[in-house]
């Protein structure tokens, strides 16, 4: 964490926040196209109804700077596979916020959401070339593992599967 830096709060985004979700997601896709399986071109033409529907397929969380500029985004998909797993997706932190501690706040929010929904593990895929992200996830307790047999396997695209237990209870 950067000394003296105030981090923006991480807040949930529901269907009523579709415009914020769209703005932050499109910013992320434009800034770091290599980090996502979707593209700006694939999502920039989505309408309100599609953004609202997308906000219901996962638990979405965003951080916005005081001026409303997108600072970070993360989502959690619940229900496995396998049962008991939740998956962290769409992780992004604005370049100016990298190294500030916002990544840890976003991941902590994802872990809290996974625990609230009864998940046993939080999993994610990360590109093998993204050493900074891999190191950050490892600091937060994630470890590289073999993916479960029924998980979509991204290794052929240069991905590592990482997972950690979700703390439950006090």
PDB file of C-alpha atoms in Angstrom, residues 50-140:
ATOM      1  CA  UNK A  50     -27.748  -6.372 -21.738  1.00  0.00           C
ATOM      2  CA  UNK A  51     -25.780  -4.524 -19.043  1.00  0.00           C
ATOM      3  CA  UNK A  52     -28.623  -4.971 -16.554  1.00  0.00           C
ATOM      4  CA  UNK A  53     -28.804  -8.691 -17.336  1.00  0.00           C
ATOM      5  CA  UNK A  54     -25.032  -9.033 -17.078  1.00  0.00           C
ATOM      6  CA  UNK A  55     -25.142  -7.496 -13.617  1.00  0.00           C
ATOM      7  CA  UNK A  56     -27.233 -10.464 -12.451  1.00  0.00           C
ATOM      8  CA  UNK A  57     -24.963 -13.267 -13.704  1.00  0.00           C
ATOM      9  CA  UNK A  58     -22.229 -12.492 -11.170  1.00  0.00           C
ATOM     10  CA  UNK A  59     -21.617 -10.353  -8.096  1.00  0.00           C
ATOM     11  CA  UNK A  60     -19.959  -7.201  -9.470  1.00  0.00           C
ATOM     12  CA  UNK A  61     -17.941  -4.702  -7.422  1.00  0.00           C
ATOM     13  CA  UNK A  62     -16.306  -1.443  -8.457  1.00  0.00           C
ATOM     14  CA  UNK A  63     -14.115   1.238  -6.964  1.00  0.00           C
ATOM     15  CA  UNK A  64     -14.444   4.779  -8.245  1.00  0.00           C
ATOM     16  CA  UNK A  65     -12.104   7.656  -7.517  1.00  0.00           C
ATOM     17  CA  UNK A  66     -13.551  10.808  -5.911  1.00  0.00           C
ATOM     18  CA  UNK A  67     -14.032  12.333  -9.376  1.00  0.00           C
ATOM     19  CA  UNK A  68     -15.966   9.230 -10.484  1.00  0.00           C
ATOM     20  CA  UNK A  69     -13.115   7.849 -12.601  1.00  0.00           C
ATOM     21  CA  UNK A  70     -12.978   4.048 -12.698  1.00  0.00           C
ATOM     22  CA  UNK A  71     -10.325   2.767 -10.289  1.00  0.00           C
ATOM     23  CA  UNK A  72     -11.045  -0.968 -10.081  1.00  0.00           C
ATOM     24  CA  UNK A  73     -13.426  -3.793 -10.894  1.00  0.00           C
ATOM     25  CA  UNK A  74     -13.946  -7.405  -9.881  1.00  0.00           C
ATOM     26  CA  UNK A  75     -16.726  -9.964 -10.210  1.00  0.00           C
ATOM     27  CA  UNK A  76     -17.498 -13.292  -8.584  1.00  0.00           C
ATOM     28  CA  UNK A  77     -19.342 -16.113 -10.329  1.00  0.00           C
ATOM     29  CA  UNK A  78     -21.028 -18.484  -7.905  1.00  0.00           C
ATOM     30  CA  UNK A  79     -21.969 -22.148  -8.072  1.00  0.00           C
ATOM     31  CA  UNK A  80     -18.838 -23.832  -9.421  1.00  0.00           C
ATOM     32  CA  UNK A  81     -17.889 -25.951 -11.179  1.00  0.00           C
ATOM     33  CA  UNK A  82     -17.204 -27.872  -9.085  1.00  0.00           C
ATOM     34  CA  UNK A  83     -19.906 -27.278  -6.483  1.00  0.00           C
ATOM     35  CA  UNK A  84     -18.527 -25.273  -3.579  1.00  0.00           C
ATOM     36  CA  UNK A  85     -16.289 -23.105  -5.746  1.00  0.00           C
ATOM     37  CA  UNK A  86     -16.767 -19.474  -6.687  1.00  0.00           C
ATOM     38  CA  UNK A  87     -14.630 -17.859  -9.374  1.00  0.00           C
ATOM     39  CA  UNK A  88     -13.058 -14.411  -9.354  1.00  0.00           C
ATOM     40  CA  UNK A  89     -13.320 -12.856 -12.827  1.00  0.00           C
ATOM     41  CA  UNK A  90     -12.909  -9.504 -14.557  1.00  0.00           C
ATOM     42  CA  UNK A  91     -10.252  -8.259 -12.129  1.00  0.00           C
ATOM     43  CA  UNK A  92      -8.873  -4.861 -13.112  1.00  0.00           C
ATOM     44  CA  UNK A  93      -7.141  -1.983 -11.358  1.00  0.00           C
ATOM     45  CA  UNK A  94      -6.466   1.350 -13.077  1.00  0.00           C
ATOM     46  CA  UNK A  95      -2.760   1.929 -13.762  1.00  0.00           C
ATOM     47  CA  UNK A  96      -2.613   4.895 -11.352  1.00  0.00           C
ATOM     48  CA  UNK A  97      -3.979   2.664  -8.567  1.00  0.00           C
ATOM     49  CA  UNK A  98      -1.713  -0.343  -9.098  1.00  0.00           C
ATOM     50  CA  UNK A  99       0.478  -0.946  -6.063  1.00  0.00           C
ATOM     51  CA  UNK A 100      -1.844   1.133  -3.856  1.00  0.00           C
ATOM     52  CA  UNK A 101      -3.564  -1.733  -2.041  1.00  0.00           C
ATOM     53  CA  UNK A 102      -6.740  -1.524  -4.138  1.00  0.00           C
ATOM     54  CA  UNK A 103      -6.116  -4.995  -5.555  1.00  0.00           C
ATOM     55  CA  UNK A 104      -6.156  -6.404  -2.016  1.00  0.00           C
ATOM     56  CA  UNK A 105      -9.393  -4.529  -1.252  1.00  0.00           C
ATOM     57  CA  UNK A 106     -11.077  -5.878  -4.383  1.00  0.00           C
ATOM     58  CA  UNK A 107      -9.952  -9.447  -3.667  1.00  0.00           C
ATOM     59  CA  UNK A 108     -11.025  -9.151  -0.003  1.00  0.00           C
ATOM     60  CA  UNK A 109     -14.453  -8.049  -1.219  1.00  0.00           C
ATOM     61  CA  UNK A 110     -14.587 -11.035  -3.578  1.00  0.00           C
ATOM     62  CA  UNK A 111     -13.614 -13.381  -0.732  1.00  0.00           C
ATOM     63  CA  UNK A 112     -16.281 -11.870   1.538  1.00  0.00           C
ATOM     64  CA  UNK A 113     -18.881 -12.292  -1.207  1.00  0.00           C
ATOM     65  CA  UNK A 114     -17.821 -15.911  -1.800  1.00  0.00           C
ATOM     66  CA  UNK A 115     -18.078 -16.625   1.950  1.00  0.00           C
ATOM     67  CA  UNK A 116     -21.484 -14.923   2.142  1.00  0.00           C
ATOM     68  CA  UNK A 117     -22.714 -17.186  -0.644  1.00  0.00           C
ATOM     69  CA  UNK A 118     -21.336 -20.318   1.053  1.00  0.00           C
ATOM     70  CA  UNK A 119     -18.392 -21.045  -1.250  1.00  0.00           C
ATOM     71  CA  UNK A 120     -15.582 -23.231   0.039  1.00  0.00           C
ATOM     72  CA  UNK A 121     -12.943 -21.963  -2.422  1.00  0.00           C
ATOM     73  CA  UNK A 122     -12.356 -18.903  -4.556  1.00  0.00           C
ATOM     74  CA  UNK A 123     -10.642 -19.699  -7.844  1.00  0.00           C
ATOM     75  CA  UNK A 124      -9.272 -17.642 -10.711  1.00  0.00           C
ATOM     76  CA  UNK A 125      -7.337 -17.860 -13.949  1.00  0.00           C
ATOM     77  CA  UNK A 126      -4.357 -15.580 -14.563  1.00  0.00           C
ATOM     78  CA  UNK A 127      -2.094 -15.234 -17.581  1.00  0.00           C
ATOM     79  CA  UNK A 128       1.287 -16.888 -17.090  1.00  0.00           C
ATOM     80  CA  UNK A 129       3.039 -13.716 -18.264  1.00  0.00           C
ATOM     81  CA  UNK A 130       1.374 -11.513 -15.646  1.00  0.00           C
ATOM     82  CA  UNK A 131       4.013 -11.931 -12.937  1.00  0.00           C
ATOM     83  CA  UNK A 132       2.747  -8.922 -10.966  1.00  0.00           C
ATOM     84  CA  UNK A 133      -0.770 -10.350 -10.690  1.00  0.00           C
ATOM     85  CA  UNK A 134       0.486 -13.841  -9.862  1.00  0.00           C
ATOM     86  CA  UNK A 135       2.659 -12.450  -7.063  1.00  0.00           C
ATOM     87  CA  UNK A 136      -0.234 -10.355  -5.730  1.00  0.00           C
ATOM     88  CA  UNK A 137      -2.577 -13.342  -5.692  1.00  0.00           C
ATOM     89  CA  UNK A 138       0.063 -15.453  -3.954  1.00  0.00           C
ATOM     90  CA  UNK A 139       0.460 -12.768  -1.258  1.00  0.00           C
ATOM     91  CA  UNK A 140      -3.299 -13.028  -0.720  1.00  0.00           C
TER      92      UNK A 140
END
